[in-house]
XYZ file of C-alpha atoms in Angstrom:
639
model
C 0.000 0.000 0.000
C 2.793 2.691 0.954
C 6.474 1.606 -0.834
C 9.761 3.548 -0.560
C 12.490 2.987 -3.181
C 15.207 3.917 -2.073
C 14.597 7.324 -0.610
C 15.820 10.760 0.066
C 14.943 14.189 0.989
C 17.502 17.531 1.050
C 16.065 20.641 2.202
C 17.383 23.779 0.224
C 20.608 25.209 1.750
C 21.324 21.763 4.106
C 24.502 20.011 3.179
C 23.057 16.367 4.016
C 19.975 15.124 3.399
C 17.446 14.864 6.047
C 15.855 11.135 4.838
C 18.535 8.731 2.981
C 18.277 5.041 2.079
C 14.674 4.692 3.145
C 13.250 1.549 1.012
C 10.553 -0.367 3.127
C 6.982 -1.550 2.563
C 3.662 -1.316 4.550
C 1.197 -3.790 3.181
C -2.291 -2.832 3.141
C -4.174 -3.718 6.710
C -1.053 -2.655 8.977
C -0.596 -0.287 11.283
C 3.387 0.972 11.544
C 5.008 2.455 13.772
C 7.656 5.447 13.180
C 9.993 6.014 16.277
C 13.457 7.997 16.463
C 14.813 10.464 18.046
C 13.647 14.031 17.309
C 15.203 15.736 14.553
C 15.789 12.755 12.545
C 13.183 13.420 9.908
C 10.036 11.781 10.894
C 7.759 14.066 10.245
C 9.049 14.423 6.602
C 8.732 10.918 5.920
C 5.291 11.395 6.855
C 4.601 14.415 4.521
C 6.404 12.492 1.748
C 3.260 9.280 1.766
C 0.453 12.153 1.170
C 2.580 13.988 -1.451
C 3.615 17.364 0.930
C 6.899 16.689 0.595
C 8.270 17.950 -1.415
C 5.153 19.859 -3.519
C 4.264 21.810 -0.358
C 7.637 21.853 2.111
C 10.489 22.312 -0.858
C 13.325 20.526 -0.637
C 14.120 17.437 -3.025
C 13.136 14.076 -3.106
C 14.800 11.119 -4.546
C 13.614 8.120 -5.059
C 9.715 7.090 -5.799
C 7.243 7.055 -3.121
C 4.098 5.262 -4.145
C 0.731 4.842 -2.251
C -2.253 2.651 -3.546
C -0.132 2.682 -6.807
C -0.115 6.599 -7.302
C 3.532 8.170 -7.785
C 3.908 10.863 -5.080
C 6.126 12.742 -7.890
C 3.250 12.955 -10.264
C 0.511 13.454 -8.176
C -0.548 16.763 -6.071
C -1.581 16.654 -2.509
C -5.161 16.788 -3.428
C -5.054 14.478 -6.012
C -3.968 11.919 -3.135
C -7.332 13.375 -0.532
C -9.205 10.726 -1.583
C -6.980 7.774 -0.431
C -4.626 9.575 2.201
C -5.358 11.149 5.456
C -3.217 13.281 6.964
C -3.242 14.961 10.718
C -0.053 16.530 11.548
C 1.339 17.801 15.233
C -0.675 20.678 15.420
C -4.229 19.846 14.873
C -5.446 23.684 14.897
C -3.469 23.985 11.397
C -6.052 21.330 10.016
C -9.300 23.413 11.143
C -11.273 25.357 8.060
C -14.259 25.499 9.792
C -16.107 27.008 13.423
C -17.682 23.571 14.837
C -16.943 20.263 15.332
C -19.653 18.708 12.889
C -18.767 21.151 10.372
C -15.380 20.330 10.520
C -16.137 16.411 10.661
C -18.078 16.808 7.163
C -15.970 19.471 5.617
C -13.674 16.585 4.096
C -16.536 14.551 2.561
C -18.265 17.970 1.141
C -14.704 18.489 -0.711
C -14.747 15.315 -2.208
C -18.467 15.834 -3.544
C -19.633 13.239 -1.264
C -23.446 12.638 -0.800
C -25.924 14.707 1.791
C -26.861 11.457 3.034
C -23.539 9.674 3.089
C -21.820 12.771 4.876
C -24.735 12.662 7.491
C -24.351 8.503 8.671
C -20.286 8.967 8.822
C -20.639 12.025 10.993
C -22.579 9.897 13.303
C -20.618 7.037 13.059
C -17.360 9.201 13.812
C -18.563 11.368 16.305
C -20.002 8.355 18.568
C -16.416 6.354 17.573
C -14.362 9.048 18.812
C -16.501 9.914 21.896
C -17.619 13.890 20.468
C -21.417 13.546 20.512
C -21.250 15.526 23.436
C -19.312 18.196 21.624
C -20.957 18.478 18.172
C -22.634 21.775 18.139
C -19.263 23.395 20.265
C -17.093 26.331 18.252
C -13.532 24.622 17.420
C -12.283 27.439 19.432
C -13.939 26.481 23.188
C -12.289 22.958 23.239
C -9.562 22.041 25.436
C -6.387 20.684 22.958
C -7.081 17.188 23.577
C -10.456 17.768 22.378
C -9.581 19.447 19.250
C -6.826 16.542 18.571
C -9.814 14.063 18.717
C -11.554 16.318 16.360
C -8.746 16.552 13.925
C -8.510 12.561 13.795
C -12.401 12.199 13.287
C -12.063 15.207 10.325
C -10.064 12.609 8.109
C -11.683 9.460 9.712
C -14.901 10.557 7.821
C -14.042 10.331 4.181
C -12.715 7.161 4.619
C -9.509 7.215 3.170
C -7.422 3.573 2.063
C -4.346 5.337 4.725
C -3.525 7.152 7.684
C -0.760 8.969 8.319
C -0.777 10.744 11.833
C 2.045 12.530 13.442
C 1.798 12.498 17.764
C -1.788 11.781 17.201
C -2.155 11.171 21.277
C 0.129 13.424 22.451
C -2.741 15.776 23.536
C -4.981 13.170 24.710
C -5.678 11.810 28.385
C -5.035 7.757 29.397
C -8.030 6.689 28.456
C -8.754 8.801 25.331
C -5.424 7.690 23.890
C -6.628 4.216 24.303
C -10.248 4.708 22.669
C -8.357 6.841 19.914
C -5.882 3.409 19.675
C -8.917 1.415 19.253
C -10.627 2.697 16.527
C -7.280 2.608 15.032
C -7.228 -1.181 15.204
C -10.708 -1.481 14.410
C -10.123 0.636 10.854
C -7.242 -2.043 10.414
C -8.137 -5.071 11.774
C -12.104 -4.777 10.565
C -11.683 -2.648 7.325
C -7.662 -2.929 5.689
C -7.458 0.597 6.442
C -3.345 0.845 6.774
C -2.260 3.096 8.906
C 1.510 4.708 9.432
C 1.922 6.571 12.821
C 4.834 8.467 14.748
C 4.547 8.850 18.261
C 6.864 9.412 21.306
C 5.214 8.285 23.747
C 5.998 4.458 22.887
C 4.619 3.047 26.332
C 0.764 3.744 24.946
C 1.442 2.121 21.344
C 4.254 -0.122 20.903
C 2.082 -2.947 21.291
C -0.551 -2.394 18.484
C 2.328 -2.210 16.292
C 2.616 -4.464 13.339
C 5.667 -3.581 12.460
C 7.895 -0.833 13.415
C 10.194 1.485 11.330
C 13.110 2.901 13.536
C 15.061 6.118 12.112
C 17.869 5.797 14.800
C 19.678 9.542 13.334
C 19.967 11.902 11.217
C 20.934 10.512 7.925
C 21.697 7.176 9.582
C 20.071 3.754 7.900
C 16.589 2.893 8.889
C 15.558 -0.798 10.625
C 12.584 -1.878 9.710
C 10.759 -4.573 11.522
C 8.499 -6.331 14.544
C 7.950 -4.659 17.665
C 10.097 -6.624 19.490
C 12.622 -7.093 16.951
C 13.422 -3.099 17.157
C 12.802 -2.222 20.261
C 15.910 -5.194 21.234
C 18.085 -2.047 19.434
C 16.374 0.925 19.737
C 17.972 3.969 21.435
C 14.671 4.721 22.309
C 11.956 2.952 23.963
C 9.649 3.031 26.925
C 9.391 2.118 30.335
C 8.796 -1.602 30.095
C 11.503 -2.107 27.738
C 13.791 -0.626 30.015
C 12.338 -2.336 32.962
C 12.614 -5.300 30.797
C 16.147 -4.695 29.669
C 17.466 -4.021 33.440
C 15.525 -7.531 34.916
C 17.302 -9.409 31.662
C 14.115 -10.656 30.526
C 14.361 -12.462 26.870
C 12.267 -11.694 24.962
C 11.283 -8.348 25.752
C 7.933 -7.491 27.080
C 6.439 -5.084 25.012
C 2.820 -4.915 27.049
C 2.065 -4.794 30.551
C 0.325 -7.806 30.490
C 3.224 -9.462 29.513
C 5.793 -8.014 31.749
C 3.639 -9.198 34.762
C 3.493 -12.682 34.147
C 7.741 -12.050 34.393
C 8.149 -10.224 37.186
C 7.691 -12.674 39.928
C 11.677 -12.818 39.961
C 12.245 -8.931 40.105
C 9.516 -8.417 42.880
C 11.024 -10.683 45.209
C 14.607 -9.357 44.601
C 12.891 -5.879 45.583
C 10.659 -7.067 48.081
C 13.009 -6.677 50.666
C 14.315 -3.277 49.193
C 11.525 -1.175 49.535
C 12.990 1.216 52.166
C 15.665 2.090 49.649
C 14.282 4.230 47.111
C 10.622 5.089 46.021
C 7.563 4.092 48.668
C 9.149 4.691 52.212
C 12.115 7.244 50.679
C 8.958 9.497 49.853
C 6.781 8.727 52.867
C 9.729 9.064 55.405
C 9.869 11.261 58.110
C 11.298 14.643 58.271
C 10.390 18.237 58.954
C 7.201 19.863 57.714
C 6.922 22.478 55.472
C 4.330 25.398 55.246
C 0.794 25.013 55.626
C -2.314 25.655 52.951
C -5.800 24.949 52.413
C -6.035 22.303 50.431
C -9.124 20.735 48.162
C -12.406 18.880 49.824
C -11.857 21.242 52.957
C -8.797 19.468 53.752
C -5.342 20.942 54.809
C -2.506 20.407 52.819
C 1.179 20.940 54.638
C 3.451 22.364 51.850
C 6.688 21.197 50.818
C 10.149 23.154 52.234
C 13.089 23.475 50.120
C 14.542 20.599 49.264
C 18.443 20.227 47.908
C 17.079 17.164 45.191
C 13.537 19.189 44.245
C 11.498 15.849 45.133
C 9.620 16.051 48.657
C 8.265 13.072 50.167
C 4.566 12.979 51.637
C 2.144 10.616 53.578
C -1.512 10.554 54.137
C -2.252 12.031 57.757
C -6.414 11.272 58.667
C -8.140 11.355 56.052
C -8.154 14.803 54.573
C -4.673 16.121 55.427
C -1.329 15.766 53.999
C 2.183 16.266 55.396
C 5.097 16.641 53.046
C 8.402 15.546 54.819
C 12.126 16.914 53.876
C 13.949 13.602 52.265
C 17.208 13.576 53.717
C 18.596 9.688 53.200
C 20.890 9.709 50.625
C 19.331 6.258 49.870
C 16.748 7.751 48.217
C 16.524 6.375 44.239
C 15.212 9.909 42.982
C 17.692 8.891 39.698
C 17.812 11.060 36.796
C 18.607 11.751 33.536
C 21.138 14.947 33.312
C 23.319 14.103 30.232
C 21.915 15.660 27.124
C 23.627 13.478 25.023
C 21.289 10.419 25.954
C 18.709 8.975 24.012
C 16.588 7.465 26.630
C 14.769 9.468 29.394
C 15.305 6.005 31.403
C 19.169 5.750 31.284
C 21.171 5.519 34.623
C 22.090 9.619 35.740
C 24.105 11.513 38.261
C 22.186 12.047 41.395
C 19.724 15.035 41.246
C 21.237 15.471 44.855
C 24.927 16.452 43.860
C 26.046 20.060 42.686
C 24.589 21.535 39.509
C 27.756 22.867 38.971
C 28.491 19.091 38.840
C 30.512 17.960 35.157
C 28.017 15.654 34.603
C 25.328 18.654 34.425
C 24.567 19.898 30.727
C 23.059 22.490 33.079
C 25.740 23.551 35.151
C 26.209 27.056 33.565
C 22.598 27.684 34.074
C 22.725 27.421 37.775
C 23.224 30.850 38.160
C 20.452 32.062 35.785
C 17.741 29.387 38.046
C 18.788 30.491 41.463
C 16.589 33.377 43.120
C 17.588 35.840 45.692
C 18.618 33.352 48.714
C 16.075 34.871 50.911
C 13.142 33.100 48.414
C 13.639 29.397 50.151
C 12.944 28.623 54.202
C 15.666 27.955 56.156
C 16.214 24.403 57.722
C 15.443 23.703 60.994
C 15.567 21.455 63.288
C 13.121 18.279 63.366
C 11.986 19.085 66.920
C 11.411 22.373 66.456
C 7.902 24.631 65.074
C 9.006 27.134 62.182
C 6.719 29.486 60.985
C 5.798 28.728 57.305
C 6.767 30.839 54.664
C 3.696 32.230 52.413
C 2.413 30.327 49.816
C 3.183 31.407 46.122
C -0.393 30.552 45.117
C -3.739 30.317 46.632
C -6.928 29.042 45.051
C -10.162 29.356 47.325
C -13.498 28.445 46.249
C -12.827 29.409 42.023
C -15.777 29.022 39.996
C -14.900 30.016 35.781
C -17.464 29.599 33.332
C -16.224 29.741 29.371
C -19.117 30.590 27.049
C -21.587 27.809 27.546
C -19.314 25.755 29.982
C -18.778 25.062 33.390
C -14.887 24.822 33.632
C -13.804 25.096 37.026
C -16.444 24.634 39.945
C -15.562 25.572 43.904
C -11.283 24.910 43.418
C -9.518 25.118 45.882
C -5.635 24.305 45.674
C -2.273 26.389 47.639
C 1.260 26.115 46.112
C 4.381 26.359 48.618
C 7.817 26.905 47.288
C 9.705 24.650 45.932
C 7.199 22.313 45.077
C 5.904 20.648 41.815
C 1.967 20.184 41.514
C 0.860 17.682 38.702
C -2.692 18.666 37.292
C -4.325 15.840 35.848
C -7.639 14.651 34.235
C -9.218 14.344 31.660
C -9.680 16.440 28.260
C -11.660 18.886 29.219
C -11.286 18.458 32.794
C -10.656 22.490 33.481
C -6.502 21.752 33.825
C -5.745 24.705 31.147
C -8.672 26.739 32.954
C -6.725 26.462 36.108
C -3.049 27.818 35.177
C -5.246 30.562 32.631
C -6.403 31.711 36.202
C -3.209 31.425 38.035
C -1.619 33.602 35.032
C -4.427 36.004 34.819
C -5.648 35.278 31.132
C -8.984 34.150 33.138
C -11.363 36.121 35.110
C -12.671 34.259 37.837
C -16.444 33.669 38.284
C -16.845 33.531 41.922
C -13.817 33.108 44.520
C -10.548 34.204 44.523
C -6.629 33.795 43.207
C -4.025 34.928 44.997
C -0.061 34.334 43.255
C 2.530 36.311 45.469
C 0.146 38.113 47.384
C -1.574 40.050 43.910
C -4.298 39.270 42.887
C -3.427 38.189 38.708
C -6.456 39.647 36.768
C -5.858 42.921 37.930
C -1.885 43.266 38.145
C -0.573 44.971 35.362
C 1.636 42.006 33.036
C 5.096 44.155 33.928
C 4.706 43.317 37.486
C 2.825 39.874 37.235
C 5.203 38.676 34.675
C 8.269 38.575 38.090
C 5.592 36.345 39.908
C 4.458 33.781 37.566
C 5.584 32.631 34.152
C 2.878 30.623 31.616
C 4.353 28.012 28.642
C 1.222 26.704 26.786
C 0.029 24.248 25.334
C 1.401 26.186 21.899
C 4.246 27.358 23.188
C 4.211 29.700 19.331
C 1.582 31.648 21.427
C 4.814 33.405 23.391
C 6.327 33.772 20.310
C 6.257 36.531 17.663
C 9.833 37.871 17.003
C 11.034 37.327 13.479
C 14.402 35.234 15.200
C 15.051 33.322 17.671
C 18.015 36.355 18.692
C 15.313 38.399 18.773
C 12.888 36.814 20.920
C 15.727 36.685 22.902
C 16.738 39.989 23.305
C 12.658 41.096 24.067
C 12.594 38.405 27.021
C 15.500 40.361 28.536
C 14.319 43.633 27.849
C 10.561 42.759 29.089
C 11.750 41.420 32.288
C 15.024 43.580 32.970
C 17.169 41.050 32.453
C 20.980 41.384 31.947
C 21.511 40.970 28.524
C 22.283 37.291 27.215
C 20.392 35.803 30.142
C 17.532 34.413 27.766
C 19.939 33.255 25.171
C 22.058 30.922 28.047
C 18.709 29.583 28.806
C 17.711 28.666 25.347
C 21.412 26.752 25.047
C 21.375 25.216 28.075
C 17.883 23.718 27.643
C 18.765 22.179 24.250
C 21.836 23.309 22.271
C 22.278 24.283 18.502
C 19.317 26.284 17.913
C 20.746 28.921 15.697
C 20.085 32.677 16.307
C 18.980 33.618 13.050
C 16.012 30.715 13.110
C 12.383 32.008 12.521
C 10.676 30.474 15.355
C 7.997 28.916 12.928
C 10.585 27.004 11.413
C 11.781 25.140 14.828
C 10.573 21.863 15.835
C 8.318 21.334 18.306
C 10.843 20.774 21.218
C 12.866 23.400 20.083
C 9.714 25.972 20.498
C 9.014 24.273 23.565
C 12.498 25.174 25.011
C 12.735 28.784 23.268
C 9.026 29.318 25.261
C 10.443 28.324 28.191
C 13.748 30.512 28.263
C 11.421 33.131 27.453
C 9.571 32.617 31.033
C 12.345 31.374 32.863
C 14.547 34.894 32.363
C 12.239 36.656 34.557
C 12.594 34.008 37.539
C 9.051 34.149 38.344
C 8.525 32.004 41.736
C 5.548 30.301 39.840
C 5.903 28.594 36.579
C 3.305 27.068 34.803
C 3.564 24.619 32.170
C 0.855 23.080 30.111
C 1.411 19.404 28.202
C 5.104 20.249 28.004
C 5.949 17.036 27.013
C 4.013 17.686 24.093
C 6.270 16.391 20.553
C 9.541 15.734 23.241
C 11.424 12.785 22.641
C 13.072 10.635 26.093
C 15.853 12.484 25.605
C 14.476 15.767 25.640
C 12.001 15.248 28.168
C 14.970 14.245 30.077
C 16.421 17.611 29.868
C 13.175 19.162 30.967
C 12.872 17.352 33.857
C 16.688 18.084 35.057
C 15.448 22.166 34.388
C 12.625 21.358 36.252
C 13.765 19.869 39.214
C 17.209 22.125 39.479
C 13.926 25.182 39.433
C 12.322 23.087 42.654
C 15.415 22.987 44.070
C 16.032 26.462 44.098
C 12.619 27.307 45.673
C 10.502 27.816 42.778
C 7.235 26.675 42.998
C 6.477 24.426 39.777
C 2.563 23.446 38.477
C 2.111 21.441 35.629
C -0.620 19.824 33.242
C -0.058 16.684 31.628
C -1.304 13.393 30.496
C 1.962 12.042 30.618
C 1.910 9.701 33.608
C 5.672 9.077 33.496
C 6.384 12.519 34.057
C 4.222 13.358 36.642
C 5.540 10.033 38.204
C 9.190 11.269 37.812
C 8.744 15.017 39.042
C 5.749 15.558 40.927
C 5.711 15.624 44.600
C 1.470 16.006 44.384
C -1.030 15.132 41.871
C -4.475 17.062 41.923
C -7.068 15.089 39.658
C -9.259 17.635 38.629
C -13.104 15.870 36.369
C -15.435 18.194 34.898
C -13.808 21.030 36.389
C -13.865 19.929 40.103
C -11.080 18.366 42.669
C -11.487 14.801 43.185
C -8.201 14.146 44.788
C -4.884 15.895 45.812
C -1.880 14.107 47.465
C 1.023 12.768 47.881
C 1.861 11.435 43.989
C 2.421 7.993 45.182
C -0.577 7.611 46.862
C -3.066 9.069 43.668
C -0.908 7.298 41.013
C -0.608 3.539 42.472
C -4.541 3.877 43.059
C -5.329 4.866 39.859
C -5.571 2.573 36.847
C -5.930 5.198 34.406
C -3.027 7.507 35.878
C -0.332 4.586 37.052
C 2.515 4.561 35.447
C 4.182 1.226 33.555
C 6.304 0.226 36.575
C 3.453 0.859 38.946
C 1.268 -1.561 37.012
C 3.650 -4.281 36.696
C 5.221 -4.731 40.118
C 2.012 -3.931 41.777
C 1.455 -4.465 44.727
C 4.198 -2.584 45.580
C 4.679 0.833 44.718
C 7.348 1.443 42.363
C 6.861 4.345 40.483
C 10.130 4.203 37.725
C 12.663 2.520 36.252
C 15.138 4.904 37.978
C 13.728 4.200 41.334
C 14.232 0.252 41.072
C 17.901 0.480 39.287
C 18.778 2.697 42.479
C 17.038 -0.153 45.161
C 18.686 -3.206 43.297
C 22.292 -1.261 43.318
């Protein structure tokens, strides 16, 4: 159905090509897998099967890419509509229309579809993908994972022989990833739609995989084969690989399913390890930090500084929480600092030694994170009562209604310093709702926010901009310079920055992006990173971050996690929406579950994670009952 002869692509004014020596079949009925590293041209592969590349992009391609016997060279984009369906990373670039059903039928009406015809697959999609709800709902009102579902169902409708769909869950929650996932294998299992795919986040599809097409660099030679063939090789993978790959476990597991019926062995060799790393290293005792209301009426004990940025908490009643300072250094808090890995689950330095350390790709930037010394509490002894230091945020009783929609009903939720708050839920849940009010973009309804003692709707950006710091969900939002230089240089000015100070950010969160780049024309971890230097040079004490996993790689993410935690460590407070389980396992000292814009739980991240089956991470689920968390954790108990 899709063949490449012996393939390449050059971009104009690139030395080396960005695709070379791809030749590999997908037979009609399969759904492929494309993994790599990012950079390595994945996304152009995909724009080469629906004939973008190179009639749309530029560049040149050479070689013959055919699909359902059409030659990419000779045929336009549109000539391919009827038989290839396209959604790329950013599904707002696919939207013509205001509403979901319009957009749903838009695809059929080009293609001179029947009234009739258009009307049964609109039904059909919107009850496959779970939009009924939504139908009648401007584009513009729905939460990202939302409008990714949307941009799936918008080619699902004509009915196309092929789908090609770049990160097509990395917007979604748990559970809509796996309906989205299903109706994927349904289309290929029940109908011989084929279906080629590229995703990062390998732990939610590796195992629906027919085969699997690994570009391991830039220019490198491709491998092209089964799951578990690939994935024996692949400098990228995800956590029960590794899991699988530390235990010794031949062949690898590529589902959880699997993994459990192996891990008999590994949980006995741990079972006496517990107190090492992970369950009792994050419930042990320690002094208490400062005090907040919490959600449900409950009090929640905020976290002090800590040197490693990870707090450890415990369940005290039933509606009260006590972070404690972890101290041991045998806690298994391992991480990935070199930015020269591949894999977000390689063994790392300690997050407890030095920044300055010279295994740090971060070290220069420890200057540029740390805030005036006054900004974190000082230690004190166990015994004794210090007076808590203010909270950065407060949240009391915040009601926000958007247009037709409830999104946030009676929140409650306090930040302390230094700590990192998971929001989680979801699509649609209120998550983006939540930081929008923290940030000021959202007025509330009834109740009150409180960041630094200002009150963010009213305080004039200038001044709120040294208190609290937003990266989006489209982190291109932040960005409007012409050059990356540029955007540089008005981060500085805008927060009174010493010159450079944006620009060391921006290398030391992920080098080689050149000053002269348009920031359209970055990928999207590069924007990512360019967003986030752009918040981080005014220090705010509250950063925000919303999906910002969103297109990373392991590696990457890897990166962002060592920013993130060096941040914690320096006192900044740290609040995050994801769907990434993995991360919020990784980072998060407390995960607040927010459905249909209300609080159902905040804790300790152990304690909401292990409970949850839709929010437990891969190691969780397969050493269960006890509560590992990471890879990291159990390489650091079994050393």
């Amino acid at each position: 159905m899709i063949r490449f002869e012996n393939v390449s692509v050059t971009y104009e004014g690139m030395v080396q090509p960005v695709l070379q020596g791809l030749d590999f079949e997908v037979a009609e009925g399969e759904l492929a897998l494309l993994v790599g590293p990012s950079g390595v041209g994945k996304s152009t592969l995909l724009g080469a099967v629906g004939g973008l590349v190179p009639h749309f992009t530029g560049g040149t391609l050479r070689g013959r890419v055919t699909v359902a016997g059409r030659d990419t060279r000779t045929h336009q984009p549109r000539e391919l509509a009827d038989v290839v369906g396209t959604v790329g990373q950013d599904p707002l670039a696919h939207f013509v229309t205001d509403t979901v059903e319009d957009e749903l039928a838009y695809g059929m009406e080009s293609l001179g579809l029947a009234p009739a015809v258009m009307r049964r697959r609109v039904e059909e999609t919107l009850d496959l993908l779970g939009l009924a709800d939504l139908r009648d709902r401007p584009i513009a009102t729905l939460s990202g994972g939302q409008r990714q579902r949307v941009a799936i169902g918008s080619v699902l409708t004509p009915h196309p022989r092929v789908l090609v769909l770049d990160e097509p869950t990395s917007a979604l929650d748990p559970a809509a990833a796996e309906e989205v996932l299903a109706v994927l294998q349904r289309l290929v299992h029940d109908l011989g739609t084929t279906v080629l795919l590229a995703e990062h986040r390998l732990e939610r599809v590796v195992q629906y995989a027919d085969r699997v097409l690994l570009l391991p660099a830039p220019g490198a030679a491709p491998l092209y084969g089964t799951p578990a063939e690939v994935m024996a090789v692949s400098p990228v993978y995800p956590p029960v690989v590794d899991l699988g790959r530390l235990a010794d476990w031949t062949p690898l597991p590529l589902t959880i399913r699997d993994a459990r019926r192996r891990a008999q062995g590994l949980r006995e060799r741990l079972e006496g390890r517990v107190g090492q790393a992970g369950w009792v290293g994050r419930a042990g005792a320690g002094g208490t930090g400062s005090g907040g209301t919490g959600s449900g009426g409950g009090s929640y004990m905020g976290s002090p500084h800590v040197a490693d940025g990870r707090v450890a908490s415990a369940y005290v009643g039933d509606a009260h929480v006590a972070n404690t300072h972890v101290a041991s250094p045998d806690v298994g808090d391992a991480l990935v600092a070199d930015a020269h890995v591949v894999s977000a689950h390689t063994p790392a330095p300690d997050p407890r030694a030095p920044l300055s350390s010279p295994l740090s790709p971060l070290s220069s930037l420890r200057r540029l994170f740390r805030r005036a010394p006054t900004a974190a509490p000082t230690p004190t002894p166990r015994t004794s009562s210090p007076t808590p230091p203010p909270p950065v945020a407060a949240v009391r009783a915040l009601s926000v209604r958007r247009d037709r929609v409830t999104a946030l009903r009676h929140v409650d939720l306090t930040v302390a310093p230094g700590e990192t708050v998971a929001l989680m839920g979801r699509n649609g849940a209120g998550k983006s709702t939540l930081l929008g009010s923290l940030v000021g973009l959202v007025e509330p309804g009834a109740g009150t926010v409180e960041v630094g003692g200002a009150v963010p709707h009213r305080t004039a950006p200038p001044e709120l901009v040294r208190r609290v710091g937003l990266v989006p969900q489209e982190p291109r939002d932040l960005l409007y310079a012409d050059t990356v230089a540029a955007e540089c240089v008005a981060a500085d000015r805008d927060a009174g920055a010493d010159a450079g100070t944006c620009r060391a950010l921006v290398s030391g969160l992920l080098p080689g992006i050149p000053d002269g780049t348009h920031p359209r024309d970055l990928s999207e971890g590069q924007r990512l990173a360019l967003a986030l230097a752009v918040v981080l040079t005014a220090r705010p004490p509250l950063l925000l971050l919303d999906e910002p996993t969103r297109g990373l790689d392991y590696a990457a993410k890897a990166r962002l996690v060592t920013v993130l935690r060096a941040l914690a460590a320096e006192g900044h407070a740290i609040v995050l929406a994801t769907h990434d389980v993995e991360l919020a396992a990784e980072i998060a000292h407390r995960v607040v579950l927010l459905a249909d814009g209300e609080v159902i739980a905040d804790g300790p991240t152990a304690e909401i994670v292990v409970s949850s089956p839709s929010f437990a991470p891969q190691v969780t689920k397969i050493l269960a009952p006890q509560p590992w968390l990471t890879v990291a954790e159990v390489r650091e108990a079994l050393s």
